[in-house]
Short mmCIF file of C-alpha atoms in Angstrom, two decimals:
data_model
loop_
_atom_site.label_atom_id
_atom_site.label_comp_id
_atom_site.label_asym_id
_atom_site.label_seq_id
_atom_site.Cartn_x
_atom_site.Cartn_y
_atom_site.Cartn_z
CA MET A 29 124.67 168.64 111.41
CA ASP A 30 121.09 167.45 111.43
CA ARG A 31 120.07 170.39 109.26
CA ARG A 32 122.67 169.48 106.57
CA ALA A 33 121.49 165.84 106.57
CA SER A 34 117.88 166.92 106.23
CA THR A 35 118.75 169.27 103.32
CA ALA A 36 120.65 166.41 101.57
CA SER A 37 117.71 164.03 102.02
CA GLN A 38 115.33 166.63 100.54
CA ASP A 39 117.70 167.15 97.53
CA THR A 40 117.89 163.44 96.94
CA PHE A 41 114.08 163.07 97.11
CA ILE A 42 113.56 165.99 94.67
CA SER A 43 116.18 164.50 92.26
CA LEU A 44 114.50 161.12 92.41
CA GLN A 45 111.18 162.74 91.61
CA LYS A 46 112.66 164.48 88.57
CA LEU A 47 114.10 161.23 87.09
CA ASP A 48 112.16 159.97 84.07
CA PRO A 49 111.57 156.24 84.08
CA SER A 50 113.50 154.46 81.29
CA PRO A 51 114.45 150.84 80.81
CA ILE A 52 118.04 149.79 81.43
CA ASP A 53 119.75 148.85 78.25
CA THR A 54 121.22 145.33 78.26
CA PRO A 55 124.23 144.63 76.05
CA PRO A 56 123.31 142.36 73.09
CA GLU A 57 125.99 139.77 74.00
CA LEU A 58 124.45 139.41 77.51
CA ASP A 59 120.98 138.88 76.01
CA GLN A 60 122.29 136.02 73.89
CA GLN A 61 124.08 134.50 76.81
CA LEU A 62 120.93 134.56 78.95
CA VAL A 63 118.93 132.85 76.24
CA GLU A 64 121.52 130.13 75.84
CA ASP A 65 121.74 129.56 79.59
CA LEU A 66 118.00 129.02 80.03
CA PRO A 67 117.09 125.34 80.59
CA SER A 68 114.91 123.82 77.95
CA LEU A 69 111.31 123.18 79.03
CA PRO A 70 110.44 119.52 79.60
CA LYS A 71 108.32 117.89 77.02
CA SER A 72 104.73 117.42 78.06
CA SER A 73 103.67 113.85 78.63
CA THR A 74 100.24 112.34 78.41
CA THR A 75 101.40 108.92 79.55
CA LEU A 76 101.08 107.39 82.92
CA GLY A 77 103.45 108.91 85.46
CA LEU A 78 104.75 112.28 86.44
CA SER A 79 104.18 115.01 83.89
CA GLY A 80 107.25 115.74 81.88
CA SER A 81 109.10 112.61 83.06
CA GLY A 82 109.40 111.34 79.52
CA HIS A 83 108.57 107.76 80.56
CA SER A 84 105.73 105.86 78.98
CA SER A 85 103.17 103.72 80.84
CA VAL A 86 105.12 100.59 79.81
CA TYR A 87 108.09 101.89 81.82
CA TYR A 88 106.07 102.11 85.08
CA LEU A 89 104.02 98.95 84.50
CA THR A 90 107.19 96.97 83.84
CA ARG A 91 108.78 98.20 87.04
CA LEU A 92 105.69 97.55 89.04
CA GLN A 93 105.67 93.93 87.78
CA LYS A 94 109.40 93.53 88.39
CA TYR A 95 109.72 94.93 91.92
CA SER A 96 106.46 93.32 93.13
CA SER A 97 108.03 89.95 92.25
CA TYR A 98 111.07 90.84 94.33
CA ALA A 99 108.87 91.62 97.35
CA PHE A 100 107.01 88.35 97.02
CA THR A 101 110.32 86.50 96.79
CA VAL A 102 111.02 87.42 100.37
CA PHE A 103 107.92 85.67 101.53
CA ALA A 104 108.49 82.68 99.16
CA SER A 105 111.98 82.21 100.64
CA PHE A 106 110.60 81.92 104.18
CA HIS A 107 107.77 79.75 103.02
CA ILE A 108 109.91 77.27 101.09
CA THR A 109 112.32 77.06 103.98
CA ASN A 110 109.59 76.21 106.45
CA THR A 111 107.62 73.81 104.31
CA SER A 112 110.37 72.08 102.42
CA LEU A 113 114.01 72.63 103.54
CA ILE A 114 113.45 72.22 107.31
CA PRO A 115 111.28 69.08 106.83
CA LEU A 116 113.96 67.69 104.57
CA ILE A 117 116.62 68.24 107.26
CA THR A 118 114.61 67.06 110.24
CA ARG A 119 112.88 64.20 108.29
CA SER A 120 109.92 64.63 110.67
CA VAL A 121 106.71 66.62 110.34
CA PRO A 122 106.29 67.27 114.12
CA ALA A 123 109.91 68.45 114.44
CA ALA A 124 109.56 70.76 111.45
CA GLU A 125 106.16 72.01 112.71
CA SER A 126 107.84 73.73 115.67
CA TYR A 127 110.06 75.82 113.36
CA LEU A 128 107.02 76.78 111.25
CA LEU A 129 105.14 77.92 114.34
CA LEU A 130 108.09 80.06 115.37
CA THR A 131 108.59 81.89 112.07
CA ARG A 132 105.13 81.93 110.55
CA PRO A 133 103.73 84.81 112.71
CA TYR A 134 106.38 87.12 111.17
CA TYR A 135 104.95 86.83 107.69
CA GLN A 136 101.35 86.00 108.43
CA SER A 137 100.63 89.03 110.55
CA PHE A 138 99.72 92.60 109.77
CA PRO A 139 101.34 94.49 108.06
CA LEU A 140 103.87 91.99 106.70
CA GLU A 141 101.34 89.67 105.08
CA PRO A 142 99.69 92.41 103.02
CA LEU A 143 103.09 93.96 102.17
CA LEU A 144 104.87 90.76 101.25
CA VAL A 145 102.07 88.56 99.91
CA ILE A 146 98.70 90.21 99.01
CA LEU A 147 99.92 93.53 97.59
CA PRO A 148 102.82 92.16 95.58
CA ILE A 149 100.74 89.35 94.07
CA ALA A 150 97.88 91.68 93.10
CA THR A 151 100.33 94.25 91.70
CA HIS A 152 102.23 91.62 89.71
CA ILE A 153 99.12 90.12 88.11
CA LEU A 154 97.34 93.42 87.36
CA SER A 155 100.42 95.14 85.94
CA GLY A 156 101.02 92.11 83.71
CA LEU A 157 97.52 92.20 82.41
CA ALA A 158 97.75 95.95 81.89
CA LEU A 159 100.97 95.53 79.95
CA ARG A 160 99.43 92.93 77.71
CA ILE A 161 96.37 95.10 76.97
CA HIS A 162 98.55 98.12 76.38
CA ARG A 163 100.67 96.26 73.82
CA ARG A 164 97.56 94.96 72.20
CA ASN A 165 96.19 98.50 71.83
CA ALA A 166 99.51 99.66 70.47
CA ASN A 167 99.44 96.95 67.82
CA LEU A 168 95.92 97.97 66.86
CA ALA A 169 97.01 101.52 66.37
CA ARG A 170 100.19 100.56 64.54
CA PHE A 171 98.54 98.27 62.01
CA GLY A 172 95.30 100.23 61.65
CA GLY A 173 93.25 97.49 63.28
CA ALA A 174 91.36 99.92 65.54
CA TYR A 175 89.09 100.83 62.63
CA LEU A 176 88.37 97.18 61.71
CA SER A 177 85.77 94.94 63.17
CA PRO A 178 86.91 91.75 64.99
CA SER A 179 85.60 89.66 62.14
CA GLU A 180 87.52 91.71 59.58
CA ARG A 181 90.69 91.45 61.62
CA LEU A 182 90.20 87.69 61.81
CA ARG A 183 89.62 87.49 58.06
CA ARG A 184 92.79 89.39 57.36
CA GLY A 185 94.76 87.35 59.83
CA LEU A 186 95.76 90.44 61.82
CA LYS A 187 97.40 89.38 65.06
CA VAL A 188 97.14 92.22 67.60
CA TRP A 189 97.78 90.34 70.87
CA PRO A 190 101.51 90.07 71.76
CA LYS A 191 103.11 86.62 71.63
CA LEU A 192 102.60 84.63 74.84
CA SER A 193 105.93 83.76 76.35
CA TRP A 194 106.61 80.80 78.65
CA SER A 195 106.91 83.04 81.71
CA SER A 196 103.60 84.71 80.93
CA LEU A 197 101.85 81.40 80.23
CA SER A 198 103.17 79.86 83.39
CA GLY A 199 102.03 82.97 85.34
CA TYR A 200 98.45 82.63 84.08
CA VAL A 201 98.49 78.91 84.99
CA LEU A 202 100.07 79.63 88.39
CA THR A 203 97.46 82.31 89.39
CA PRO A 204 94.60 79.91 90.08
CA LEU A 205 96.97 77.44 91.78
CA VAL A 206 98.21 80.07 94.20
CA LEU A 207 94.71 81.36 94.87
CA GLY A 208 93.55 77.81 95.50
CA HIS A 209 96.42 77.20 97.89
CA ALA A 210 95.60 80.40 99.76
CA PHE A 211 91.94 79.46 99.82
CA VAL A 212 92.54 76.11 101.49
CA ASN A 213 95.26 77.08 103.88
CA ARG A 214 94.34 80.65 104.80
CA LEU A 215 90.84 81.67 103.85
CA LEU A 216 88.87 78.55 104.92
CA PRO A 217 90.50 78.38 108.35
CA TRP A 218 89.94 82.11 108.84
CA VAL A 219 86.23 81.84 107.89
CA TYR A 220 85.36 78.73 109.91
CA GLU A 221 87.87 78.85 112.80
CA GLY A 222 88.68 82.51 113.00
CA GLY A 223 92.30 82.08 111.96
CA SER A 224 94.83 79.63 110.65
CA SER A 225 96.88 78.99 113.84
CA SER A 226 95.85 75.32 113.79
CA VAL A 227 96.78 74.87 110.13
CA GLY A 228 100.33 73.74 109.62
CA LEU A 229 102.36 70.92 108.11
CA GLY A 230 100.14 68.36 109.87
CA PHE A 231 97.18 69.82 108.06
CA VAL A 232 98.92 69.32 104.71
CA SER A 233 99.98 65.78 105.61
CA HIS A 234 96.40 64.98 106.61
CA GLY A 235 95.21 66.22 103.24
CA PHE A 236 97.63 64.02 101.40
CA ALA A 237 96.54 60.96 103.38
CA LYS A 238 92.84 61.73 103.14
CA HIS A 239 92.63 63.01 99.64
CA PRO A 240 95.75 61.76 97.80
CA TRP A 241 94.66 62.39 94.21
CA ALA A 242 93.62 66.02 94.75
CA ALA A 243 96.59 66.80 97.00
CA TRP A 244 99.25 65.30 94.69
CA ILE A 245 97.86 66.87 91.54
CA GLY A 246 97.48 70.24 93.19
CA TYR A 247 100.87 70.41 94.88
CA VAL A 248 102.83 68.91 92.03
CA ALA A 249 101.27 71.48 89.67
CA LEU A 250 101.85 74.33 92.20
CA VAL A 251 105.52 73.44 92.79
CA GLY A 252 106.41 72.62 89.17
CA VAL A 253 104.75 75.64 87.52
CA GLY A 254 105.67 77.96 90.39
CA THR A 255 109.35 77.09 90.27
CA GLY A 256 109.51 77.41 86.51
CA HIS A 257 107.83 80.79 86.67
CA PHE A 258 110.14 82.06 89.41
CA VAL A 259 113.36 80.91 87.73
CA TRP A 260 112.43 82.09 84.25
CA GLY A 261 111.18 85.39 85.73
CA ILE A 262 114.55 86.01 87.42
CA ALA A 263 116.28 85.22 84.14
CA ARG A 264 114.00 87.63 82.32
CA TRP A 265 114.55 90.56 84.74
CA ASN A 266 118.32 90.08 84.53
CA GLY A 267 118.45 89.75 80.73
CA TRP A 268 119.45 86.05 80.73
CA VAL A 269 116.57 84.76 78.55
CA PRO A 270 118.09 83.04 75.51
CA VAL A 271 117.53 84.75 72.19
CA GLY A 272 118.15 82.95 68.91
CA SER A 273 119.38 79.39 68.33
CA ASP A 274 123.14 79.70 68.60
CA LYS A 275 125.29 77.80 71.07
CA LYS A 276 125.13 80.60 73.67
CA ALA A 277 121.27 80.66 73.55
CA LYS A 278 121.05 76.87 73.85
CA ARG A 279 123.49 76.85 76.79
CA ARG A 280 121.40 79.45 78.56
CA TRP A 281 118.19 77.50 77.86
CA TRP A 282 119.67 74.34 79.35
CA THR A 283 121.13 76.24 82.31
CA ILE A 284 117.87 77.91 83.23
CA ASN A 285 115.87 74.72 82.93
CA ALA A 286 118.51 72.80 84.91
CA ILE A 287 118.27 75.32 87.74
CA SER A 288 114.46 75.10 87.60
CA SER A 289 114.54 71.34 87.75
CA LEU A 290 117.00 71.36 90.69
CA VAL A 291 114.83 73.80 92.69
CA THR A 292 111.70 71.80 91.88
CA ALA A 293 113.33 68.53 92.99
CA LEU A 294 114.58 70.13 96.22
CA TRP A 295 111.19 71.62 96.97
CA MET A 296 109.37 68.36 96.24
CA ALA A 297 111.86 66.28 98.28
CA GLY A 298 110.94 68.12 101.50
CA GLY A 299 107.40 69.27 100.76
CA LEU A 300 106.06 66.18 99.15
CA GLY A 301 108.57 63.48 100.16
CA VAL A 302 108.42 64.26 103.86
CA VAL A 303 105.34 66.38 104.51
CA GLY A 304 103.22 64.57 101.89
CA ARG A 305 103.97 61.26 103.61
CA GLY A 306 103.39 62.39 107.14
CA GLY A 307 100.13 60.49 107.47
CA LEU A 308 96.74 61.16 109.12
CA THR A 309 96.25 63.21 112.23
CA GLU A 310 94.10 61.44 114.77
CA GLY A 311 91.73 62.71 117.40
CA TRP A 312 89.75 65.93 117.50
CA ILE A 313 92.45 67.78 115.54
CA GLY A 314 92.06 65.30 112.70
CA LYS A 315 88.28 65.75 112.79
CA GLY A 316 88.77 69.47 112.54
CA TYR A 317 90.96 68.98 109.50
CA ASP A 318 88.29 66.77 107.95
CA ALA A 319 85.65 69.49 108.51
CA LEU A 320 87.83 72.02 106.73
CA TYR A 321 88.63 69.74 103.78
CA ALA A 322 84.92 69.02 103.42
CA LYS A 323 84.40 72.69 102.58
CA VAL A 324 86.84 72.53 99.63
CA PRO A 325 85.04 72.20 96.30
CA LEU A 326 85.86 69.06 94.24
CA VAL A 327 88.19 67.63 96.86
CA ASN A 328 85.95 64.63 97.64
CA PHE A 329 85.59 63.36 94.09
#
């Protein structure tokens, strides 16, 4: 039995050795089917993003700007509730202060503060600037302005910068207001006191009583411009911004501005009507507040 198996194996080996190598013929119809079934290669992309994704840099920058605003909205909701809605309900700064102290550590600690405040704001501002520069460069290339000097473009009246919308303009105005607010309420206490645990609604009330002009101008501008930017930004991301001058566009314009005015009034009623009228803080705490406000540029004019 073993001998017959060995002989068969040798015959098979010899037959394999005698075979001449030749390609296997594929039927023509199968060749055509294989070609048709092959997926098309993705187009190469030199734009920002994954290679072959087909999306331009505008696609990614727009989404960075959009979703960073959503992340910051989480913080803004907590902040407005603590500094406006709760004081409006309690009608007392000391009573509202306790709620602020309970919830503030959740969004003023690591990693929530960088994730909900610092990173979204930086991403929102930088992506907006990058979008504006990108569109400016695209206009230069489209109209041949890249080969003209600035004086020649000015002489020809060539406008390469995109039109500045209300939401963009309010964003540029809001940026120094937000940075100034963070400087007074977060950075200064951190530099001179090692943290902002002592800074709360009483600190804001003390500032209104001690430096009324600077406080009222700063907070009215912050609340008014900030609310308008937020409301119009939400309308923009959802496609509600009015286009044209028909009845539908006018109705949308009035609706968006009415919502903006309502939110502004609500924010000011608690933040300025209650906290802004809280009065001076006496004792060593008040002296500490005075020392911090003395470090603020232009506050003692």
